[in-house]
Structure formats: structure tokens, C-alpha cells
PDB file of C-alpha atoms in Angstrom:
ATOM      1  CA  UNK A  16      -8.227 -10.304 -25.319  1.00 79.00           C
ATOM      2  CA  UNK A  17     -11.480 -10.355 -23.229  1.00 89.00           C
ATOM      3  CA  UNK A  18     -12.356  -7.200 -21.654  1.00 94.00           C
ATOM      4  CA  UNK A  19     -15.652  -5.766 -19.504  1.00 96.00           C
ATOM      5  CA  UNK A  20     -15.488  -1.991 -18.869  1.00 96.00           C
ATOM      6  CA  UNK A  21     -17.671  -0.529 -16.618  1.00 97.00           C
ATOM      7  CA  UNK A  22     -17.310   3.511 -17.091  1.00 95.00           C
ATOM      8  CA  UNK A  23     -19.245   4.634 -14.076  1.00 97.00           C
ATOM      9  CA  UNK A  24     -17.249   4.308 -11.254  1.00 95.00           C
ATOM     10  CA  UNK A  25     -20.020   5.518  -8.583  1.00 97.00           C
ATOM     11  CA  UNK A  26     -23.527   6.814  -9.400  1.00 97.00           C
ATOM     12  CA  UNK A  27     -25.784   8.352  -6.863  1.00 97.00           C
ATOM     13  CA  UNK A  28     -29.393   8.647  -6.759  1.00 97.00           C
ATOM     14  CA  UNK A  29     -32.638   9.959  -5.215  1.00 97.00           C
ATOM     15  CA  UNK A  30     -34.890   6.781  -4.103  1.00 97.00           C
ATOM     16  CA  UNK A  31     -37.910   6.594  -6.950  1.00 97.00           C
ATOM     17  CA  UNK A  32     -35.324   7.801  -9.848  1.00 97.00           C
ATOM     18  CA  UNK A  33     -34.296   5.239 -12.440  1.00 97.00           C
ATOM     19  CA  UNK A  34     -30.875   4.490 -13.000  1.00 97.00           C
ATOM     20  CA  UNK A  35     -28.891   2.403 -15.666  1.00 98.00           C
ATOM     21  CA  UNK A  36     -25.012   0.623 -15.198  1.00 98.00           C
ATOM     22  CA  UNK A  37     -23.407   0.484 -18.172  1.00 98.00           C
ATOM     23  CA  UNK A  38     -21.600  -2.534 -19.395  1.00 98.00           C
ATOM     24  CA  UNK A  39     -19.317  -2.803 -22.396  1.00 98.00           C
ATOM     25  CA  UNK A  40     -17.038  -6.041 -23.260  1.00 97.00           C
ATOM     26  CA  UNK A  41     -14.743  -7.130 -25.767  1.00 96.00           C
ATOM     27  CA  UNK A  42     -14.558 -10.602 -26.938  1.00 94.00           C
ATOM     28  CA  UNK A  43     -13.143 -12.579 -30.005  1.00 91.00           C
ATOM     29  CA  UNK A  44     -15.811 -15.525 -29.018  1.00 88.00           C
ATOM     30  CA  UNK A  45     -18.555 -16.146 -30.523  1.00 87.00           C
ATOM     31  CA  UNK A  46     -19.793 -18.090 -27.716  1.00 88.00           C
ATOM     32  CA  UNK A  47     -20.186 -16.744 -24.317  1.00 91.00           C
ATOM     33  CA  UNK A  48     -21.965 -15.293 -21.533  1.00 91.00           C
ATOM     34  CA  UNK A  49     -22.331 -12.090 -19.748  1.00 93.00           C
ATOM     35  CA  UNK A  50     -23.214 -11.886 -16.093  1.00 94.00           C
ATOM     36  CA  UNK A  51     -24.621  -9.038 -13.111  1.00 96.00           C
ATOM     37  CA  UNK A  52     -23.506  -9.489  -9.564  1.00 94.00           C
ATOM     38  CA  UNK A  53     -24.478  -7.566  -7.072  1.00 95.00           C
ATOM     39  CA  UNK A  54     -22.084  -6.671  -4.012  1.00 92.00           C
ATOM     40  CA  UNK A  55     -24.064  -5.205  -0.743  1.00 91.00           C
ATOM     41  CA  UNK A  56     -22.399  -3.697   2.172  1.00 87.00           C
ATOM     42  CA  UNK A  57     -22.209  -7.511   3.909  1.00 83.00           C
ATOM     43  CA  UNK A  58     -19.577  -7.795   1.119  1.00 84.00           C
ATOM     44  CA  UNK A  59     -20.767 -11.272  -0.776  1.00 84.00           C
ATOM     45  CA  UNK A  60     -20.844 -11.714  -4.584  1.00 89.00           C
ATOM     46  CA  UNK A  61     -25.160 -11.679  -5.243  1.00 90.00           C
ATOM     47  CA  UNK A  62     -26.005 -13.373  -8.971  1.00 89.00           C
ATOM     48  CA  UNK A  63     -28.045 -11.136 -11.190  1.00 93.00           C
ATOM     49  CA  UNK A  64     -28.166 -12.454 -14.069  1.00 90.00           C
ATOM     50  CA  UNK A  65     -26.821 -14.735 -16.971  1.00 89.00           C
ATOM     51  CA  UNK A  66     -27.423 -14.056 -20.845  1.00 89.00           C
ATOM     52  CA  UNK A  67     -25.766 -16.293 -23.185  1.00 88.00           C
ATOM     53  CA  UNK A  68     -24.231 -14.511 -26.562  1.00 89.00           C
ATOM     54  CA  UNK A  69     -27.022 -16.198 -28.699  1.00 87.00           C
ATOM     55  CA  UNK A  70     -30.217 -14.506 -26.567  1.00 84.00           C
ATOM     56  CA  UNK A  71     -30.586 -11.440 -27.118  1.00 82.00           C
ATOM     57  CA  UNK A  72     -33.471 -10.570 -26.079  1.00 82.00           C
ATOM     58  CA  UNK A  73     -34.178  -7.911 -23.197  1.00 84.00           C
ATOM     59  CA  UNK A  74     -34.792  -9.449 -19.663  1.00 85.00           C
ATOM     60  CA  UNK A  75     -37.033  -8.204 -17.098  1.00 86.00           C
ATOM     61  CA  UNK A  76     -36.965  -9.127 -13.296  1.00 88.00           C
ATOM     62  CA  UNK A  77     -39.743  -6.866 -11.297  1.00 92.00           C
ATOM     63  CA  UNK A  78     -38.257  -3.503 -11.487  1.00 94.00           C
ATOM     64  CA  UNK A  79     -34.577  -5.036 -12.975  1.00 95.00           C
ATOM     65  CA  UNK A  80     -34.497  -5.283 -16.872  1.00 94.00           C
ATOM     66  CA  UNK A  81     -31.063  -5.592 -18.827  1.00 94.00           C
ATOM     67  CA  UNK A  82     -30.535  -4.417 -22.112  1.00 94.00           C
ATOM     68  CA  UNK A  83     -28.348  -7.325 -24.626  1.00 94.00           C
ATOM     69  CA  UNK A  84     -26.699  -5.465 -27.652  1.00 93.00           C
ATOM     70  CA  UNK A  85     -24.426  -7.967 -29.440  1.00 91.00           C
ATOM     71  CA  UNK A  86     -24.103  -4.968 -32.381  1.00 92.00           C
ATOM     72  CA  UNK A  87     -23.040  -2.313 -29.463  1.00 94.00           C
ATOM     73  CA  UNK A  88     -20.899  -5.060 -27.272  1.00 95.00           C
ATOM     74  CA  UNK A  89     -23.214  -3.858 -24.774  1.00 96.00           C
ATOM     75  CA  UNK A  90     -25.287  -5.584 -21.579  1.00 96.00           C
ATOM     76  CA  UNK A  91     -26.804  -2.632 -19.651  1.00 97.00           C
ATOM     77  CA  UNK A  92     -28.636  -2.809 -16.394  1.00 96.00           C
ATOM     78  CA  UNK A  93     -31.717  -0.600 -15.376  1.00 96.00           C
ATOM     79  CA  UNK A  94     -32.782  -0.466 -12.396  1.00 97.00           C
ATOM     80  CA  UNK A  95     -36.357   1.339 -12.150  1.00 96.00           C
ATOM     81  CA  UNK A  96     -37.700   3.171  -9.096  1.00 97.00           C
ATOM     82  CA  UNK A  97     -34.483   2.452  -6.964  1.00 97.00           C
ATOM     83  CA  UNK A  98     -34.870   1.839  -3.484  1.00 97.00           C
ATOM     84  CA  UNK A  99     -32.168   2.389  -0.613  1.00 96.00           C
ATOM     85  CA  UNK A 100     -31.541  -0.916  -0.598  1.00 95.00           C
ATOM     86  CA  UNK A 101     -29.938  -1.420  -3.672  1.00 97.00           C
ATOM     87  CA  UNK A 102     -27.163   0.483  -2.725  1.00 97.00           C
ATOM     88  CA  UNK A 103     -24.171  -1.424  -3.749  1.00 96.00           C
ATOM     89  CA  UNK A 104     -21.068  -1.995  -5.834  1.00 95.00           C
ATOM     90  CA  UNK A 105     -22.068  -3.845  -9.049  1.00 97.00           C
ATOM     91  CA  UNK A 106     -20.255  -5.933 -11.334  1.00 96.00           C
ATOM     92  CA  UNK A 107     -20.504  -7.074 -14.876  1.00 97.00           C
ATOM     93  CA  UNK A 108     -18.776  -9.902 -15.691  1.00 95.00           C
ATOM     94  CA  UNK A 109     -18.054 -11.923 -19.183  1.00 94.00           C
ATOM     95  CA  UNK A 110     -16.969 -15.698 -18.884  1.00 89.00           C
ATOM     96  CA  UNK A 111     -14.368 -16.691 -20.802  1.00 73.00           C
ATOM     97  CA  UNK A 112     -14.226 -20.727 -20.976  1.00 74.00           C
ATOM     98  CA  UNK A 113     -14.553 -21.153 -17.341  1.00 79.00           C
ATOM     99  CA  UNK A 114     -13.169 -18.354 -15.377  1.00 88.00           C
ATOM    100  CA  UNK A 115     -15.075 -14.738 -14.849  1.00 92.00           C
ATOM    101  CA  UNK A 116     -13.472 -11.512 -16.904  1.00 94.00           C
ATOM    102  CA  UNK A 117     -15.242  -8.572 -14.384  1.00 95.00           C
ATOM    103  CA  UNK A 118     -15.475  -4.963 -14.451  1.00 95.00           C
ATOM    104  CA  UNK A 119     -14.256  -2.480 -12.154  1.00 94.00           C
ATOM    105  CA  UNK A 120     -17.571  -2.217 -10.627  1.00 95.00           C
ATOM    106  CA  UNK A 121     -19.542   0.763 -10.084  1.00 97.00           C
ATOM    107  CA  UNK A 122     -20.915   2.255  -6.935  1.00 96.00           C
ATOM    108  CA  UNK A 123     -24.352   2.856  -6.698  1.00 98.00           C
ATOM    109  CA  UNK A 124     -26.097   4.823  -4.051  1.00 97.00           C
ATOM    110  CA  UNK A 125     -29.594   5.884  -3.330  1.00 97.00           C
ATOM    111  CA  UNK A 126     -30.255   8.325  -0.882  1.00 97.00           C
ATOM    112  CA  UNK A 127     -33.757   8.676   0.639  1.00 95.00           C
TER     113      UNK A 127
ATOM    114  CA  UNK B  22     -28.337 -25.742   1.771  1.00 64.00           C
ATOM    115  CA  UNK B  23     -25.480 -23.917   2.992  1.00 79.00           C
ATOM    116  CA  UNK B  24     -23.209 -21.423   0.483  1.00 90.00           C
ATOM    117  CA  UNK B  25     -19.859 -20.683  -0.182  1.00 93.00           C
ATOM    118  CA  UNK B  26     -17.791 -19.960   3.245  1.00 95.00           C
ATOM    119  CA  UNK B  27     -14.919 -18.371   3.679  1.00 96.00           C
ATOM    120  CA  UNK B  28     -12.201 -17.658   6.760  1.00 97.00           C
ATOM    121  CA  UNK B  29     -11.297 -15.620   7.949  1.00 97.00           C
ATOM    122  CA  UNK B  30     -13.557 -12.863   7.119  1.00 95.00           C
ATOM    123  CA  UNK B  31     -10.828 -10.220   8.132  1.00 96.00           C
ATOM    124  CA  UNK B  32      -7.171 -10.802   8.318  1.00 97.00           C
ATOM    125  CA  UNK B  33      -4.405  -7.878   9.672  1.00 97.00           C
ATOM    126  CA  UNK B  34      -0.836  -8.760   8.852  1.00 96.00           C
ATOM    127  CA  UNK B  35       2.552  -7.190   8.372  1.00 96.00           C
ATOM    128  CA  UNK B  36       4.796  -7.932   5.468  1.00 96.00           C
ATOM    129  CA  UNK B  37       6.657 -10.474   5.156  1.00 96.00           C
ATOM    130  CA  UNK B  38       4.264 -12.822   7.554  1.00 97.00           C
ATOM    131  CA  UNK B  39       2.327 -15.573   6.157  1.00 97.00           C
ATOM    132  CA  UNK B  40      -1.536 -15.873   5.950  1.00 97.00           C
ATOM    133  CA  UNK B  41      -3.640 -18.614   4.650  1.00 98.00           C
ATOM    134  CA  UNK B  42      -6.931 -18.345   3.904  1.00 98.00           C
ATOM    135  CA  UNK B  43      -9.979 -21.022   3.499  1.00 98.00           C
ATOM    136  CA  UNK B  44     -12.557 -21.745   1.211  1.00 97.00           C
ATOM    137  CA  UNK B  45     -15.568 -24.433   1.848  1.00 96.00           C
ATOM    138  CA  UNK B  46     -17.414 -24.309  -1.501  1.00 95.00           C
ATOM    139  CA  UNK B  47     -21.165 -25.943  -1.536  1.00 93.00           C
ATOM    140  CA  UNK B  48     -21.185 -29.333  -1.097  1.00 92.00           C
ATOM    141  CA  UNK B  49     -21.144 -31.249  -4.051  1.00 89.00           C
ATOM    142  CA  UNK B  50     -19.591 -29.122  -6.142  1.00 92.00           C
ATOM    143  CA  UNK B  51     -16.635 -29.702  -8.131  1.00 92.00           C
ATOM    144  CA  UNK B  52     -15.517 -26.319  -9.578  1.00 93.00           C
ATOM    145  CA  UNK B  53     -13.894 -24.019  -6.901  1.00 95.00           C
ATOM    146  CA  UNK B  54     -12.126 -20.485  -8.335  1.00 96.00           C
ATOM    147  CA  UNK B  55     -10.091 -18.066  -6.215  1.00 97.00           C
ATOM    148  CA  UNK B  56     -10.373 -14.426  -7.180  1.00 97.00           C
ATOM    149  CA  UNK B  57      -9.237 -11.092  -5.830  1.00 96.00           C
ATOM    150  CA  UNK B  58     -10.060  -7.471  -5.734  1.00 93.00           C
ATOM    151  CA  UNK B  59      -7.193  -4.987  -5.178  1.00 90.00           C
ATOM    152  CA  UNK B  60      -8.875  -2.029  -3.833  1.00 81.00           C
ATOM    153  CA  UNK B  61     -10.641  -0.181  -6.531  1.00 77.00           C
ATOM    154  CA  UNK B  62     -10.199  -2.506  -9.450  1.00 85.00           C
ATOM    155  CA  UNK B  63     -11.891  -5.283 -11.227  1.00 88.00           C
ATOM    156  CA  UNK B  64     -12.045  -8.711  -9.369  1.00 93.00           C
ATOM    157  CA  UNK B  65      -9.322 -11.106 -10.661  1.00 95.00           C
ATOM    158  CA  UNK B  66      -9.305 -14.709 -11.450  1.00 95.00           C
ATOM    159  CA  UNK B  67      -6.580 -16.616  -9.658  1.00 97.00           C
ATOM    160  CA  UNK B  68      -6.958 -19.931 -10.238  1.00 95.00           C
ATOM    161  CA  UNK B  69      -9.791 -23.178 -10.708  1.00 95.00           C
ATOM    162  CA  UNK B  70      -9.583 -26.580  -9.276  1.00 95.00           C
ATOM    163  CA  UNK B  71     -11.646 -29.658 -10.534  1.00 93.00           C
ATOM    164  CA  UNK B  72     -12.100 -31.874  -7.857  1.00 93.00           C
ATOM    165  CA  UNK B  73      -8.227 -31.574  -6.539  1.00 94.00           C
ATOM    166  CA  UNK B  74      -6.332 -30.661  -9.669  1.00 94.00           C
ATOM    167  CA  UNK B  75      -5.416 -27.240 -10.783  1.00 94.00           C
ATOM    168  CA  UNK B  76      -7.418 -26.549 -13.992  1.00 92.00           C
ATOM    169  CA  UNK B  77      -6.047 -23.276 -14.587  1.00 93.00           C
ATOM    170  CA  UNK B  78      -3.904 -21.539 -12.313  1.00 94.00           C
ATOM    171  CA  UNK B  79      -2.900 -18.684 -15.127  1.00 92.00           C
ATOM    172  CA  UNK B  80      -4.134 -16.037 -12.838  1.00 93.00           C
ATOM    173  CA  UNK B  81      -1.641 -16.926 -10.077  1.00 95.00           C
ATOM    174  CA  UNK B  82       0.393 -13.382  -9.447  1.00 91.00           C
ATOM    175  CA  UNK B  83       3.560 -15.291  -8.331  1.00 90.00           C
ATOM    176  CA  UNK B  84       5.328 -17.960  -6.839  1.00 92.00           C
ATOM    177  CA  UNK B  85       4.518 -16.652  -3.039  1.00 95.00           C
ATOM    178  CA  UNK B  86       0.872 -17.884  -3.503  1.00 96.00           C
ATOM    179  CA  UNK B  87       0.319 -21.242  -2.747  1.00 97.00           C
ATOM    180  CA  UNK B  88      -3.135 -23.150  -3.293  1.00 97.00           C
ATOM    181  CA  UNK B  89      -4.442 -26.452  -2.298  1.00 96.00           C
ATOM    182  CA  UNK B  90      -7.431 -28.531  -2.202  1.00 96.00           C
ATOM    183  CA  UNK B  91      -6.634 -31.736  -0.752  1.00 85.00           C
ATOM    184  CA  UNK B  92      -9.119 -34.174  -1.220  1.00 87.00           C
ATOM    185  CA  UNK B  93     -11.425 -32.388  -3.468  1.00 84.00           C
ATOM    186  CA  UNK B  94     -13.324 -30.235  -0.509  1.00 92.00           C
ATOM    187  CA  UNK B  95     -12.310 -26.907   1.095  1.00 96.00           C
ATOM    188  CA  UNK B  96      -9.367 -24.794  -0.578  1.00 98.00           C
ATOM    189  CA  UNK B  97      -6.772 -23.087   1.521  1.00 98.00           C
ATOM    190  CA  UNK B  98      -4.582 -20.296  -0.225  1.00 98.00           C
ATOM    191  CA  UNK B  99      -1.455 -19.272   1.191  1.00 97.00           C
ATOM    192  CA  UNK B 100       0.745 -16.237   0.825  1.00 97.00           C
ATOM    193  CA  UNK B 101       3.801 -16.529   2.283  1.00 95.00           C
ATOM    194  CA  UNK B 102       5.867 -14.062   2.709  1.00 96.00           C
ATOM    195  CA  UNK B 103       2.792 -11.439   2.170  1.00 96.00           C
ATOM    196  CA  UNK B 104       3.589  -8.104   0.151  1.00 96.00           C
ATOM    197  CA  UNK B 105       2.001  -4.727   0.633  1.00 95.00           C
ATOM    198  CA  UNK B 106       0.380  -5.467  -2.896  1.00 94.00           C
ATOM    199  CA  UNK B 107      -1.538  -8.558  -1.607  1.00 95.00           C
ATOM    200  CA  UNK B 108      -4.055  -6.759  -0.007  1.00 95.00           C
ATOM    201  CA  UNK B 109      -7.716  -6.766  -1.364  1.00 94.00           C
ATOM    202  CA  UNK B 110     -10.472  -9.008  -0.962  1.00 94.00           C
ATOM    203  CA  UNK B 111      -9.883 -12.421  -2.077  1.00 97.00           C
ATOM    204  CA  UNK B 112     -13.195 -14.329  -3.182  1.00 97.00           C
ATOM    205  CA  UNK B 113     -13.761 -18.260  -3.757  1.00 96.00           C
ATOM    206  CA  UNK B 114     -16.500 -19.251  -5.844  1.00 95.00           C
ATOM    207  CA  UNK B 115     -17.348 -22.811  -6.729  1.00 93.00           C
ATOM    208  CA  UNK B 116     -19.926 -24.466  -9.170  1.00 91.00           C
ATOM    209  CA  UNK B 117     -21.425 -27.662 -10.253  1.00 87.00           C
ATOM    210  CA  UNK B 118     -19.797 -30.110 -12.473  1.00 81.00           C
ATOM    211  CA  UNK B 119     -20.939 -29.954 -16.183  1.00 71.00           C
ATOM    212  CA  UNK B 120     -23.692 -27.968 -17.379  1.00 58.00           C
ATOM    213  CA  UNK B 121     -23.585 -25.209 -20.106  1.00 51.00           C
ATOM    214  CA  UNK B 122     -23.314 -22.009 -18.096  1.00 63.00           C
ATOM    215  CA  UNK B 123     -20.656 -20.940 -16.091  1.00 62.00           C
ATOM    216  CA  UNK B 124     -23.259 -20.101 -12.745  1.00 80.00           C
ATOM    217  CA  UNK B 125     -20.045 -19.313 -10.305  1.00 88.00           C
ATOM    218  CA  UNK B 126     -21.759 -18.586  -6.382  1.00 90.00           C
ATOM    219  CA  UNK B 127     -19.556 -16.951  -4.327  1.00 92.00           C
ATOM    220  CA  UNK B 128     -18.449 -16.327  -0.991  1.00 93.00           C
ATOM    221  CA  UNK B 129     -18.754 -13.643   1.587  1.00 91.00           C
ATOM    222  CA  UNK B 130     -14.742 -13.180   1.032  1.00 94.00           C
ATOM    223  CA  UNK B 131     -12.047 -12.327   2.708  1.00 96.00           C
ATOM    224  CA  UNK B 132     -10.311  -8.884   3.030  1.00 95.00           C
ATOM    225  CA  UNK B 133      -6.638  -9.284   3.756  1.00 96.00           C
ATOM    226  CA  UNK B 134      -4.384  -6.074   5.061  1.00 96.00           C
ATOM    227  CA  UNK B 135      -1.107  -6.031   4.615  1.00 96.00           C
ATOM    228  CA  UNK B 136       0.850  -3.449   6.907  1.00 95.00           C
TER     229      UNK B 136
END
């Protein structure tokens, strides 16, 4: 059965430091795709990212990069020089045909 | 172009009542989910509707939730009567028709107490 973990449950950090979610999923596909969403305070689902099973190349988005490891079942998300503003819950999610297999989410925070 | 809305944002209930809640996905799109959050765990897919049919509804806890989309627009989900274990944040998403990603844009949702 498909299956995201996401072992951090809450992370906190000093503004400046880098910090990395871990992601790890389970899947008897061999076709599918593996998202980031971003919940703020407000409470809406924010889209991160989408990397398809077949691209596994690293992606870098200013000071976001994610980390694609098809051998590790692994799609980790660095966030460098945090900021207080991403503070948030964050959510990996694999898609399975059409619907969204998520994590439990972990809680990052950045103090000033 | 206006996103995903949802209402109510908040709703306070006691068991046993009945609640519905309503989804407007973006216009345009076809594909409209329902998930939910029980506090502290992973979000949960509930059910998908193409256009007005049920696509998948494996997700559905039980026979007390109820959901429509009548006409192929806004979704309304109904639990009636509500349990103690319905509370949590319950999140519509919807998405284009076609393509080969599953791009899902969500709404703000909506956080349902049950007392």
C-alpha cells in the first residue's frame, strides 16, 4: 500500500540556519508523483512542488531545493537561510492515480 | 482568478447535530476532492467528483457523510448526525480536467468542532 512518512513531527530553528524535512514513501508504482505543500498559520494548502517518479534530478527554487532519491524512497526538502516566515506545518504528499497519500506533516518554526 | 473557497471557515457543533459544509472549486475545473485532517495526523482523502459523479468515494469514513455536487459546481458535504471523531479540518481541492499531473489547489478549509 502507498505510504508517505514524515518522521519530524516539529522542528525549530534560529532564522539564518538551514533546515531539511524529511520525506520517505512507499509505493508499488512505478509511475507517480511526489508533492510539497506548505500550510501557514492562515491555514490553506500552499503548492511546493511536483516531481514525477522518472525526474530525478535535484530542484532548486531561490533558497528551496528538494532532494529526489528513487534508490532511498526519499524526496527531502531544504530550506536554506530560513526566515520567520516560513514557519509552518508542511506536508509531503505522493499521488496515487488521482487522489493525494500525505504525511503527518511536520511543524516548522523559526524564531528570530 | 479566484481559488478554491470554502464555508464556513469555522463550525462549533454538538454531537449528534448536523453540519454541512461547502466547497466552490475554481471555475472551470472538473476535479473536486474532499479531504480531512483529524488533529495531528496526515490529511485524508475522502472522496473525488468528475463533473457531478462520484469518481472515488473509497475514503468515505461512513454512511453519516453525505456528499453532493449538483450540477457539476460547488460541493456540499454533510455529516449528519456528527460524532466527536468528525472533528478536524476538512479540505476541498479541485483541478483541471486531463493533463498528466495530479496539480490538486486547495482551499483555505474548514475546521469543524464537535462538542
Amino acid at each position: 500500500a502507498q505510504k508517505v512518512t514524515q518522521a519530524q513531527t516539529e522542528i525549530s530553528v534560529v532564522e539564518k540556519e538551514d533546515v531539511t524535512l524529511d520525506c520517505v514513501y512507499e509505493t508499488r508504482d512505478t509511475t507517480y508523483y511526489l508533492f510539497w505543500y506548505k500550510q501557514p498559520p492562515s491555514g490553506e494548502l500552499v503548492f511546493l512542488i511536483r516531481r514525477n517518479s522518472f525526474d530525478e534530478q535535484n530542484e532548486i527554487s531561490g533558497r528551496y531545493s528538494w532532494n529526489f532519491q528513487k534508490s532511498t524512497s526519499s524526496f527531502n526538502f531544504t530550506i536554506t537561510a530560513s526566515q520567520v516566515v516560513d514557519s509552518a506545518v508542511y506536508f509531503c504528499a505522493l499521488s496515487e492515480t488521482d487522489k493525494l497519500i500525505f504525511g503527518t506533516g511536520t511543524r516548522l518554526q523559526v524564531f528570530p | 482568478e479566484a481559488g478554491v473557497t470554502q464555508f464556513p471557515s469555522h463550525s462549533v457543533i454538538e454531537k449528534g447535530q448536523t453540519v454541512t459544509l461547502r466547497c466552490d472549486p475554481i471555475s472551470g475545473h472538473d476535479n473536486l476532492y474532499w479531504y480531512r485532517r483529524v488533529m495531528g495526523k496526515e490529511i485524508k482523502f475522502l472522496l473525488h467528483f468528475v463533473k457531478e459523479s462520484k469518481q472515488d468515494e473509497s475514503g468515505m469514513p461512513n454512511n453519516r457523510f453525505l456528499a453532493e455536487r449538483t450540477g457539476g459546481t460547488y460541493s456540499t458535504l454533510k455529516v449528519q448526525p456528527a460524532e466527536l471523531e468528525d472533528s478536524g479540518v476538512y479540505f476541498c481541492a479541485s483541478r483541471l480536467a486531463g493533463g498528466s499531473y495530479n496539480e490538486q489547489f486547495f482551499g483555505p478549509g474548514t475546521r469543524l468542532t464537535v462538542l
